[in-house]
XYZ file of N, CA and C in Angstrom:
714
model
N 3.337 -54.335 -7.270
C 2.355 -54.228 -8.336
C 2.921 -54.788 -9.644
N 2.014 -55.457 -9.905
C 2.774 -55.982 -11.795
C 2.328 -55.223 -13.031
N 2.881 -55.050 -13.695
C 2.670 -55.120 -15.430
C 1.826 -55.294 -16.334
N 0.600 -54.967 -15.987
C -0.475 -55.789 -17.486
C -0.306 -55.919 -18.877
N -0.381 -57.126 -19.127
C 0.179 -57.207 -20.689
C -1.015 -56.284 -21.564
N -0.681 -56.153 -23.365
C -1.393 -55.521 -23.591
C -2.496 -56.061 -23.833
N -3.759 -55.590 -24.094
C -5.048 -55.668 -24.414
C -5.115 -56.660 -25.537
N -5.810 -57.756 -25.111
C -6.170 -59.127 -26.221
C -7.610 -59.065 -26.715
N -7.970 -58.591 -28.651
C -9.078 -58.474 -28.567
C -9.746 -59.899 -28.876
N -11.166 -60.412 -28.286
C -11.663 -61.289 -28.757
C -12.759 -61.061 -28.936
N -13.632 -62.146 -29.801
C -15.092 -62.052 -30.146
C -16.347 -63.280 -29.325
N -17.213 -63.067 -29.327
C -17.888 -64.046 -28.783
C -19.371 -64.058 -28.857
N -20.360 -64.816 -29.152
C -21.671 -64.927 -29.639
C -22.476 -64.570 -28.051
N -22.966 -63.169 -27.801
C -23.258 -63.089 -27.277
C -24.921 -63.353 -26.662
N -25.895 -63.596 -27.480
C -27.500 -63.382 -27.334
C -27.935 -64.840 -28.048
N -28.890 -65.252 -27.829
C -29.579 -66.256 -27.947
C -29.694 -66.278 -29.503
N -30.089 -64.982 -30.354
C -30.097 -64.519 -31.777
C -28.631 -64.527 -32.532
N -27.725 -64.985 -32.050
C -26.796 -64.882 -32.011
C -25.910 -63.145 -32.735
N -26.076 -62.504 -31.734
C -25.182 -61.502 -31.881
C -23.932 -61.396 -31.269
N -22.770 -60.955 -32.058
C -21.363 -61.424 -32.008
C -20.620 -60.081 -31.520
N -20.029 -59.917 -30.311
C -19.782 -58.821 -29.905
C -18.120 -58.924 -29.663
N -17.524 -57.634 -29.209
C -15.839 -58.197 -29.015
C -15.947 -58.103 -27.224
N -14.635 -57.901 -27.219
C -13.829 -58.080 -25.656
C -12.710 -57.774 -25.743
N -12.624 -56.993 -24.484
C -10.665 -57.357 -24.747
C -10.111 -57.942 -23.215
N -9.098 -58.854 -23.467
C -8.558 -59.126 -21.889
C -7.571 -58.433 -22.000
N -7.740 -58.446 -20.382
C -5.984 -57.738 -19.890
C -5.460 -58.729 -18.661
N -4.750 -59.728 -18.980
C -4.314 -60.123 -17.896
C -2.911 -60.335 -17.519
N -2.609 -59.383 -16.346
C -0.979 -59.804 -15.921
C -0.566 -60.430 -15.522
N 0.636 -61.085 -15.627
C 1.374 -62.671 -15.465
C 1.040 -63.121 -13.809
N 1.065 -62.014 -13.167
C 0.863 -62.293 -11.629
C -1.100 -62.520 -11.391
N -1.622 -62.571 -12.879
C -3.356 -62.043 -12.009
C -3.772 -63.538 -10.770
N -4.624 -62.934 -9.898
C -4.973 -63.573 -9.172
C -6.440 -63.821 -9.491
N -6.851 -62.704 -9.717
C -8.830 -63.082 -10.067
C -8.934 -62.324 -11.381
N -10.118 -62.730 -12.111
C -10.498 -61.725 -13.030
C -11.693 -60.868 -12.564
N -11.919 -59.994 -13.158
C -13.111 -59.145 -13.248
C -13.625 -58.727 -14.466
N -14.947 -59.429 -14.498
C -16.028 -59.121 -15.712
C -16.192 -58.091 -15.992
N -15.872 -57.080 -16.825
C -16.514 -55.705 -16.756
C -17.084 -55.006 -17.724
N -18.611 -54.733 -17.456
C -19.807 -53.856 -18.712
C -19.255 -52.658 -18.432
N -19.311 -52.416 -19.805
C -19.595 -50.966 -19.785
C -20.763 -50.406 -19.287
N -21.023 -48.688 -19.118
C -22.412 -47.756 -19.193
C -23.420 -47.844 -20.042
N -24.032 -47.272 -20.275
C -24.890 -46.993 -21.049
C -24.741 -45.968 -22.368
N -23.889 -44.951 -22.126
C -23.535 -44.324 -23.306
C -22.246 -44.399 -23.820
N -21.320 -45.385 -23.299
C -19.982 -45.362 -23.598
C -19.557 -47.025 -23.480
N -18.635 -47.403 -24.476
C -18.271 -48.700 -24.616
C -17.429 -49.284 -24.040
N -16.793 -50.146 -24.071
C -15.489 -51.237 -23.450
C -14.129 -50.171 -23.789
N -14.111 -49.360 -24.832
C -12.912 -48.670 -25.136
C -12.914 -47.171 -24.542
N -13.678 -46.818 -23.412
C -13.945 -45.328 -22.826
C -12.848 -45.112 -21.792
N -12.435 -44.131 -21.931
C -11.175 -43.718 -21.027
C -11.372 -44.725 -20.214
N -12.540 -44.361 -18.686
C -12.815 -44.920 -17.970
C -12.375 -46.178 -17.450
N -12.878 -47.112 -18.705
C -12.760 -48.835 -18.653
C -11.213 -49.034 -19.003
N -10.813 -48.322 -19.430
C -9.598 -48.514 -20.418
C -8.412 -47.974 -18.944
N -8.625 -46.874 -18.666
C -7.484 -46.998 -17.689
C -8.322 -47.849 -16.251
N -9.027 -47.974 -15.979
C -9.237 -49.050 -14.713
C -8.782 -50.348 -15.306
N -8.930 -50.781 -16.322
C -8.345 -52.127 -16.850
C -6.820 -52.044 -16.513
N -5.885 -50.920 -16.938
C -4.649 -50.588 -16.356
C -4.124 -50.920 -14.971
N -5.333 -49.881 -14.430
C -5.053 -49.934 -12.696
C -5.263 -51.462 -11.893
N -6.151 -51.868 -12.615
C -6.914 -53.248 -11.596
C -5.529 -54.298 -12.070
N -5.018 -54.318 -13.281
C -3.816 -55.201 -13.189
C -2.822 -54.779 -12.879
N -2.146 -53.706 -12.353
C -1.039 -52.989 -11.683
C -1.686 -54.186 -10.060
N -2.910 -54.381 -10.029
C -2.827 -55.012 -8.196
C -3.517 -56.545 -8.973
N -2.788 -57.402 -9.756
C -3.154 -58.392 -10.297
C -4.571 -59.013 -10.465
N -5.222 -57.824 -10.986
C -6.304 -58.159 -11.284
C -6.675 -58.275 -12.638
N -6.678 -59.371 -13.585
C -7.255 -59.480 -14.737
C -8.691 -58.829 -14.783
N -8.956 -58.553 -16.308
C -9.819 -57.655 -16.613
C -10.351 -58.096 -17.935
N -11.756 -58.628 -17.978
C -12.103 -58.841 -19.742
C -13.383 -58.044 -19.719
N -13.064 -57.114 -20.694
C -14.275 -55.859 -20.786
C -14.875 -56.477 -22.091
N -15.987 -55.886 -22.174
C -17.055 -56.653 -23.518
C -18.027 -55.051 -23.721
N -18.325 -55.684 -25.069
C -19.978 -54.798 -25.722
C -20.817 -55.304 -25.380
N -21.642 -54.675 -25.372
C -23.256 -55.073 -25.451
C -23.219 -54.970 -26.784
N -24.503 -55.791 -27.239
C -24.925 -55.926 -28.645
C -25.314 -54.212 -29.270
N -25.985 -53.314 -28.659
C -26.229 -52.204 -29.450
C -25.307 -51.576 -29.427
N -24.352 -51.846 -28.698
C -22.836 -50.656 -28.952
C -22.071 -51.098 -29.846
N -21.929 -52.728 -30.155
C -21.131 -53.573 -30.876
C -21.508 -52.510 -32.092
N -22.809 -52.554 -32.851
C -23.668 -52.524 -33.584
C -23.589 -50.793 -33.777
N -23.387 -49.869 -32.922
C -23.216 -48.721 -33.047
C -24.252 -47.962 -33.018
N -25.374 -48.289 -32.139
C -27.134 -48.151 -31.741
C -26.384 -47.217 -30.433
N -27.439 -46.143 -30.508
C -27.782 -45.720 -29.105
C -28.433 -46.137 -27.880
N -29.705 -46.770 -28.482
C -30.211 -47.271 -27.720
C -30.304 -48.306 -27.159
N -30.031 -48.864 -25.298
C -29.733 -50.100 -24.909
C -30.302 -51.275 -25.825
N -30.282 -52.399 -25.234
C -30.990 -53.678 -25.759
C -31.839 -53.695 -24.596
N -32.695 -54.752 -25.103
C -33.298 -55.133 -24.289
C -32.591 -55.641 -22.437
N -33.613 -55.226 -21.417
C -32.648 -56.323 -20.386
C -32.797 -57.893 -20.375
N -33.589 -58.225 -21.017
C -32.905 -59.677 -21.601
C -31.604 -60.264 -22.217
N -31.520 -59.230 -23.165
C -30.677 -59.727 -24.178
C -29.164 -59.065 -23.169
N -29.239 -57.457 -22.977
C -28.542 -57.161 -21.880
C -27.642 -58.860 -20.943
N -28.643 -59.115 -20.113
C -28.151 -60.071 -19.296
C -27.663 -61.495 -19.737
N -28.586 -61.600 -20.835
C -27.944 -62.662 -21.759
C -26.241 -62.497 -22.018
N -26.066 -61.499 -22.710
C -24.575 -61.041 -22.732
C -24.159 -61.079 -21.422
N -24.000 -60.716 -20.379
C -23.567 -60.579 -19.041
C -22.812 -62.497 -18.814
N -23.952 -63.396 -19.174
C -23.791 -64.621 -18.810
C -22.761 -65.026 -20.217
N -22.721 -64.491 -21.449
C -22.044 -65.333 -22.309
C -20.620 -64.560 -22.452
N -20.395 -63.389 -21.454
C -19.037 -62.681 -21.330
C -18.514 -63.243 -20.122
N -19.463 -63.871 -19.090
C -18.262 -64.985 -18.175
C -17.916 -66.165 -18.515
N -18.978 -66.865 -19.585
C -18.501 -67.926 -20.206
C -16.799 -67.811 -21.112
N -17.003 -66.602 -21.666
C -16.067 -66.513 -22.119
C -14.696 -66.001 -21.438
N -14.561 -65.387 -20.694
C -13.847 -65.192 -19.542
C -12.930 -66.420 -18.988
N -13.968 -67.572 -18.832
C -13.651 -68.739 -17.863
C -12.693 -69.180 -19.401
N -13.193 -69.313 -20.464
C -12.598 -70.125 -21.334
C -11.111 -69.725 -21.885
N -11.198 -68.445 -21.698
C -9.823 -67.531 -21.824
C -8.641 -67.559 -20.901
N -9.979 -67.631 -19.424
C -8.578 -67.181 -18.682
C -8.940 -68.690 -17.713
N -8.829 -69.274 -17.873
C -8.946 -70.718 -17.109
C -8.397 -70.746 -15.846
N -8.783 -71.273 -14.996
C -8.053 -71.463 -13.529
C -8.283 -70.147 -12.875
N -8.802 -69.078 -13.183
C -8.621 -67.516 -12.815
C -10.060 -67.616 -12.025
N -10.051 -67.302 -10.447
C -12.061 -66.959 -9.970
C -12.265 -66.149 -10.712
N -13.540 -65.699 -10.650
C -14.358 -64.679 -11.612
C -15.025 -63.720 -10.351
N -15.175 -62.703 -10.489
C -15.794 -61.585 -10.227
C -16.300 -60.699 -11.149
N -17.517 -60.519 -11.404
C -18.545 -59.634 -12.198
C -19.069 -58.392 -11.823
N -18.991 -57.362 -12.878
C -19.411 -56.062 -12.467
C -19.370 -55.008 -13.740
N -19.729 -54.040 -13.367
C -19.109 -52.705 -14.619
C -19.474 -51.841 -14.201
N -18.996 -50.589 -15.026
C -19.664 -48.835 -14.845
C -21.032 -49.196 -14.612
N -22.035 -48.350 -14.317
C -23.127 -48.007 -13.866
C -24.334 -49.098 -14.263
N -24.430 -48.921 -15.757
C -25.730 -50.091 -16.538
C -24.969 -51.258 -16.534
N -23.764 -51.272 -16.766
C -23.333 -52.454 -16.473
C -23.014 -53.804 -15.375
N -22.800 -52.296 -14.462
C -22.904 -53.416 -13.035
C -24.510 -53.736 -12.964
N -25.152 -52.976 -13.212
C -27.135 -53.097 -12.757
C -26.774 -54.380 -13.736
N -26.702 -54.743 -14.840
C -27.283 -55.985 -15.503
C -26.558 -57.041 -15.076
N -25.238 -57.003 -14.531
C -24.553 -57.764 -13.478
C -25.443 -58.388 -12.813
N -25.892 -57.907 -11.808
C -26.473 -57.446 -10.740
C -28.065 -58.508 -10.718
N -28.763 -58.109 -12.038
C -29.729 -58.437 -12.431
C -29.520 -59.892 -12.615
N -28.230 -60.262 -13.469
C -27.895 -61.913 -14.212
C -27.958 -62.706 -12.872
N -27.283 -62.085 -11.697
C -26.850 -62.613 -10.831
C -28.212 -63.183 -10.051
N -29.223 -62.107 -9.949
C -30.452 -62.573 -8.762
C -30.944 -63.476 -9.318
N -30.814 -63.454 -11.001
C -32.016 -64.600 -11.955
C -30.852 -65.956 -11.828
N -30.289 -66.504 -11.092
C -29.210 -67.626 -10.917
C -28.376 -67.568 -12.118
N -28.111 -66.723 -13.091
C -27.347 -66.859 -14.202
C -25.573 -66.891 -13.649
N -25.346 -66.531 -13.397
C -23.899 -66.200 -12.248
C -23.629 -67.349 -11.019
N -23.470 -68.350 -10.965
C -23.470 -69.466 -10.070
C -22.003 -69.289 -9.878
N -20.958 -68.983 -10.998
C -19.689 -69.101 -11.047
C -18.904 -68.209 -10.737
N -19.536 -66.920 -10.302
C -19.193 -65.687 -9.848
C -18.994 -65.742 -8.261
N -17.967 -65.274 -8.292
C -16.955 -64.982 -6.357
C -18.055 -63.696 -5.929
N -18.073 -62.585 -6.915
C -18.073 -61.440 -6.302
C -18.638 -60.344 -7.163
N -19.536 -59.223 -6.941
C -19.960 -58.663 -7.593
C -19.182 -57.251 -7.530
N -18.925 -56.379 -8.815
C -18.431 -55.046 -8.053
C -18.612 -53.789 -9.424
N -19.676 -52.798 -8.475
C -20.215 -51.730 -9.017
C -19.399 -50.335 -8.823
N -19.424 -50.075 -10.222
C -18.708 -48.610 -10.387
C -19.458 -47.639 -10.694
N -20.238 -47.005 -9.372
C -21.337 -46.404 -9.923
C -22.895 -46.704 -10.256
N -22.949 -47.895 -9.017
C -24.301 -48.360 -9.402
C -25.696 -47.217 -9.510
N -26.512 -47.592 -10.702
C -27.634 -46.704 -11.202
C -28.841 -47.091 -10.197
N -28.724 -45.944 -9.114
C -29.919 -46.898 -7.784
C -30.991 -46.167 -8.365
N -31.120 -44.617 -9.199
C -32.204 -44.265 -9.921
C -32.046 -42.866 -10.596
N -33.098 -42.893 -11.533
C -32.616 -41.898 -12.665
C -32.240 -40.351 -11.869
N -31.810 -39.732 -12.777
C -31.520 -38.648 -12.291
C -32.500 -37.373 -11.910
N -32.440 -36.969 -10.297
C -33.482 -36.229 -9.907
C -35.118 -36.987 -9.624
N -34.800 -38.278 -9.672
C -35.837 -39.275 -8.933
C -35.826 -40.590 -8.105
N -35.331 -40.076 -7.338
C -34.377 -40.692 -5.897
C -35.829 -41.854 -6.202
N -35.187 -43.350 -5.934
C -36.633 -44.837 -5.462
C -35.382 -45.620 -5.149
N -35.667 -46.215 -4.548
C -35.432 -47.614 -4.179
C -35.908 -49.293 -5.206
N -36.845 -48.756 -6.333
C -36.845 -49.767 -6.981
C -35.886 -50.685 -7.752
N -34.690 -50.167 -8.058
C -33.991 -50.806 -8.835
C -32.926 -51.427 -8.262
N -32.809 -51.227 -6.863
C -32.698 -52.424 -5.614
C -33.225 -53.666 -5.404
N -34.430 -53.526 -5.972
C -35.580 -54.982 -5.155
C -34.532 -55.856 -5.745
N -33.716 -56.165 -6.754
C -33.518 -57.590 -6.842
C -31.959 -58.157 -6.428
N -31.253 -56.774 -5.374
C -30.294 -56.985 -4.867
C -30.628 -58.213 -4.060
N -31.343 -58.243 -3.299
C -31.720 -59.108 -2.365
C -31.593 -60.622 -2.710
N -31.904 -61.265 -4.457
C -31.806 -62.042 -4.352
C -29.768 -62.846 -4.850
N -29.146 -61.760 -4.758
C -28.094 -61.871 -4.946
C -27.128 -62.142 -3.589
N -26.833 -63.654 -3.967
C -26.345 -64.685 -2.800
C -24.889 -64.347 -2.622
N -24.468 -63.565 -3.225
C -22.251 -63.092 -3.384
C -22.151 -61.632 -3.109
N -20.970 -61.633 -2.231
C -20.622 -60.658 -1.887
C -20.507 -59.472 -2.897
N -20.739 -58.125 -2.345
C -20.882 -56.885 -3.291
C -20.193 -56.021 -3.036
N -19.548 -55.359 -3.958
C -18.566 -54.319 -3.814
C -19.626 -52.669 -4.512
N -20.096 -51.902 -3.788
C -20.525 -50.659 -4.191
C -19.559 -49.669 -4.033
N -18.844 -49.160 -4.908
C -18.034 -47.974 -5.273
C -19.266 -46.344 -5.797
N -19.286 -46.118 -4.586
C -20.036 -44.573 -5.176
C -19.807 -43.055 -4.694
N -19.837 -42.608 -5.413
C -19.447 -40.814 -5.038
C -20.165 -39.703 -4.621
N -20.210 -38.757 -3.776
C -21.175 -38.572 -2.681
C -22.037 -37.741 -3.707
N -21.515 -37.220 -5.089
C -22.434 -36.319 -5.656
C -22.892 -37.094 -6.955
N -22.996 -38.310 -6.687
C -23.777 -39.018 -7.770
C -25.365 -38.886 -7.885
N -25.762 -38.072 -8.642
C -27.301 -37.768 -9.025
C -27.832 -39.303 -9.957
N -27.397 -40.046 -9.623
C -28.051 -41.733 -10.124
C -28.078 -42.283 -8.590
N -27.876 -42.331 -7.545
C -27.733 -42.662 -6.776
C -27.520 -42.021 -5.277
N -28.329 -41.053 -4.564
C -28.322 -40.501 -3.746
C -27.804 -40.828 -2.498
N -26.452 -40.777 -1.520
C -26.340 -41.185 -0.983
C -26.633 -42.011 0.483
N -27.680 -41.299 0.847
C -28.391 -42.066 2.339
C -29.096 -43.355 1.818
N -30.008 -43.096 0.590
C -30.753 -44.750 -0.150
C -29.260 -45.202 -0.386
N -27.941 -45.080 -1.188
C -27.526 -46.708 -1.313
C -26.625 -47.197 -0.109
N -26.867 -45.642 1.219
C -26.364 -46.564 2.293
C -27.608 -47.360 2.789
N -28.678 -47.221 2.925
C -29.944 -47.948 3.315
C -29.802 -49.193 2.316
N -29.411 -49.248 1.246
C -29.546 -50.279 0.809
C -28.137 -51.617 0.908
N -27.556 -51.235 0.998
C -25.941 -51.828 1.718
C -26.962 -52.041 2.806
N -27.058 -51.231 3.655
C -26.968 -51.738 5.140
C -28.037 -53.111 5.247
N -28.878 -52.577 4.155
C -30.173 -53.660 3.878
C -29.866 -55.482 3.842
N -28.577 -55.300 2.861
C -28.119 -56.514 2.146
C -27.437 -57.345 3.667
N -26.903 -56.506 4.293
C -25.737 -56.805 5.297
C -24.420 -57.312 5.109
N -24.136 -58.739 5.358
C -22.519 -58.658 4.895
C -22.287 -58.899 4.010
N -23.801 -59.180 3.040
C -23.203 -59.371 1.300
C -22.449 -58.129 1.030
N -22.819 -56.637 1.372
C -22.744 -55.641 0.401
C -21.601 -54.723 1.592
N -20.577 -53.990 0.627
C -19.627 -52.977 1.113
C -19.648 -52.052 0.464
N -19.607 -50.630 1.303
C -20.110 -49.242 0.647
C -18.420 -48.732 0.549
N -17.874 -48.414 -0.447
C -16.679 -47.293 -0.260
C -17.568 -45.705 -1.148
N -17.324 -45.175 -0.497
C -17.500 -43.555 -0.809
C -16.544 -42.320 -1.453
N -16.531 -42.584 -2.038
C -15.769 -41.546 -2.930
C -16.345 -39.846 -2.678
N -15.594 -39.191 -1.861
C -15.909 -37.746 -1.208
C -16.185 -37.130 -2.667
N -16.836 -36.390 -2.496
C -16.568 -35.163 -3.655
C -17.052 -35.671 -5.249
N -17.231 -37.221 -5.273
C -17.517 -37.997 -6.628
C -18.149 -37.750 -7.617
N -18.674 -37.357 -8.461
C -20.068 -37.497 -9.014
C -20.093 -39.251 -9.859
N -21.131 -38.874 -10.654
C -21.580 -40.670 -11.322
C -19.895 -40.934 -12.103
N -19.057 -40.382 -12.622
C -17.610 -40.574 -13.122
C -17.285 -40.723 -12.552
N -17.115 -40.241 -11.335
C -15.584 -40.427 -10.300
C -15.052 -39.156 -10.385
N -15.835 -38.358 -11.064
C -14.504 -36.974 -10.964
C -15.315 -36.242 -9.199
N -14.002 -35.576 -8.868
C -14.368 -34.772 -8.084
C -14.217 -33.325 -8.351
N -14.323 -32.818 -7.121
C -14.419 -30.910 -7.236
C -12.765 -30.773 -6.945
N -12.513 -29.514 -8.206
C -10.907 -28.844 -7.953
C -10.571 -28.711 -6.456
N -11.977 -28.012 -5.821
C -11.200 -27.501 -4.395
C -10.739 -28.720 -3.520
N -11.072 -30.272 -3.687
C -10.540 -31.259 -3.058
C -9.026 -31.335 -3.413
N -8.496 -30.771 -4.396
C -7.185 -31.198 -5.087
C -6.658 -32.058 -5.046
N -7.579 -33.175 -5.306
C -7.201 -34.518 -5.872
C -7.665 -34.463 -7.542
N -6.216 -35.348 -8.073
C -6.575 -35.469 -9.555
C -7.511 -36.760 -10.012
N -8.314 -37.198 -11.169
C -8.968 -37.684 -11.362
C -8.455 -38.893 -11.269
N -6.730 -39.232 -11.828
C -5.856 -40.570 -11.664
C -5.965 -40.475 -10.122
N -5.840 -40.057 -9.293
C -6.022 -40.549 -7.718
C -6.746 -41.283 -7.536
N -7.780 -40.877 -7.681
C -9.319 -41.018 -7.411
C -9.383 -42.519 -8.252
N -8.576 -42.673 -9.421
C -9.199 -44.187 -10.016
C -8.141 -45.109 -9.734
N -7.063 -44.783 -9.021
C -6.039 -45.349 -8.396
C -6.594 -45.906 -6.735
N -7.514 -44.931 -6.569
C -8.140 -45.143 -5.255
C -8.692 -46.059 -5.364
N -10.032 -46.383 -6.521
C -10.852 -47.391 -7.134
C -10.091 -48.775 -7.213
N -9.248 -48.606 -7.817
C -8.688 -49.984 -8.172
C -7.818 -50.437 -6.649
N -7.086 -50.167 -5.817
C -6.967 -50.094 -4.842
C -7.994 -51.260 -3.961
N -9.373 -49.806 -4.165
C -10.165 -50.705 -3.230
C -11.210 -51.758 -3.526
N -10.807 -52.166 -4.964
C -11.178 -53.622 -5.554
C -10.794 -54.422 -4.911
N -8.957 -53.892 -5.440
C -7.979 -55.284 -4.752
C -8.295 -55.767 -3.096
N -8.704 -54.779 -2.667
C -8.588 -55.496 -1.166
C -9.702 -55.695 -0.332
N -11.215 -55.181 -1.332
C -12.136 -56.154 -1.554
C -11.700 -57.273 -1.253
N -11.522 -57.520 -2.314
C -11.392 -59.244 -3.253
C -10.283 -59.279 -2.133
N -9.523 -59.492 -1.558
C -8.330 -59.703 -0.902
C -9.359 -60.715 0.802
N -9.920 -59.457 1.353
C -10.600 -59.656 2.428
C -11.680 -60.029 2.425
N -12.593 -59.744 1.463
C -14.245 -60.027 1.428
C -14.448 -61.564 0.695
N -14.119 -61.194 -0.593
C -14.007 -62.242 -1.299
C -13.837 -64.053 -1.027
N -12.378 -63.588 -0.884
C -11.667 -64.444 -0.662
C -11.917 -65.421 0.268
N -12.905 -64.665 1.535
C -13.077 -65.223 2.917
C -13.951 -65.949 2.529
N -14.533 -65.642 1.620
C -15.775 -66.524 1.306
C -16.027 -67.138 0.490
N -14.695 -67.475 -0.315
C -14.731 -68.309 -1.434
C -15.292 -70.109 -0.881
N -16.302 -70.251 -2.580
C -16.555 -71.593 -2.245
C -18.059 -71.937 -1.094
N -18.401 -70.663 -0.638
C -19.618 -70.500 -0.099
C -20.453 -69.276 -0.204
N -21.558 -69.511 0.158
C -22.700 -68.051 -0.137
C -22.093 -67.103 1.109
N -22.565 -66.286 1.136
C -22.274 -64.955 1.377
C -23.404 -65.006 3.126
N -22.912 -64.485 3.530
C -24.208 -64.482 4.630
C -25.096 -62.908 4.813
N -26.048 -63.389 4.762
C -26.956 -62.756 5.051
C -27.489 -61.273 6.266
């Protein structure tokens, strides 16, 4: 495992209106791929969360450039639009590529973030993306289990990494195995026992919460190791 250097902040014009948001990279001398990564919905690029998985994912040479959305930049509660949302999504891999040059790209984030991933990706915005990978994807609000916010997995041509925890109330577990199983070999389910939408689990498992995101980053790397990789340079099959 290597070393991640420290956190590089940068800025970048994210929205068509031009709103100017930061980033920070983390990349260790050994990285092999990067990974795009949004934040949630109520928490930014600097939340424990993002901040030690940025740690973990380059301990297994995985570069990491985390970004704002425009209303968090801005210090708004409330999302942006999913336009402007995905707009950013596409002008944080631009910037990515320009930073970390020669590095594949893989796109994803915590929960709203992987969904607008997710979203950039079906609307062809993401052509340059290896791989998608969700921490917590938001399959639906809480205490109203649908399948709608799936429909546009389908048009997403790159392999998918779903990281979810069996007591995630955004995401009920039998729908996002129905929906994996849906995608077929685009999409891979890892399950986090005991999870909720964080990643924390229950005391009586006596696993600590660093396990559990040691586990995460783990099973990025070998994602991207086996899935990825196999399929670099072509679509994903069906």
């Amino acid at each position: 495992m290597s070393r991640p250097e420290r956190a590089r902040l940068l800025q970048f014009v994210a929205t068509d209106r031009g709103d100017e948001v930061s980033a920070l990279l983390v990349r260790p001398s050994d990285a092999r791929w990067l990974l795009v990564l949004g934040h949630g919905a109520g928490a930014g690029m600097r939340h424990e969360f993002m901040e030690e998985m940025a740690r973990l994912l380059g301990a297994h040479s995985v570069a990491t450039l985390r970004y704002q959305f425009p209303y968090m930049e801005a210090g708004r509660r409330a999302p942006d639009t999913a336009k402007r949302l995905v707009e950013t999504v596409r002008a944080a891999v631009d910037c990515a590529n320009r930073v970390a040059e020669g590095l594949p790209v893989l796109v994803g984030g915590k929960s709203m973030g992987g969904r607008m991933a997710s979203t950039a990706a079906s609307q062809g915005e993401l052509s340059d993306a290896r791989g998608l990978v969700f921490f917590g994807f938001p399959l639906h609000p809480a205490g109203r289990p649908s399948l709608d916010r799936a429909t546009h997995l389908q048009d997403v041509r790159r392999p998918m990494l779903f990281v979810q925890g069996t007591r995630d109330r955004l995401a009920e577990l039998e729908l996002i195995r129905a929906v994996c199983e849906g995608l077929g070999r685009r999409a891979t389910l890892h399950v986090v026992q005991d999870g909720d939408h964080s990643f924390k689990v229950l005391k009586r498992t006596g696993r600590t919460v660093q396990e559990v995101r040691e586990e995460l980053a783990a099973t990025v790397a070998r994602w991207v190791e086996r899935t990825v990789q196999d399929n670099a340079g072509k679509d994903a099959d069906t």
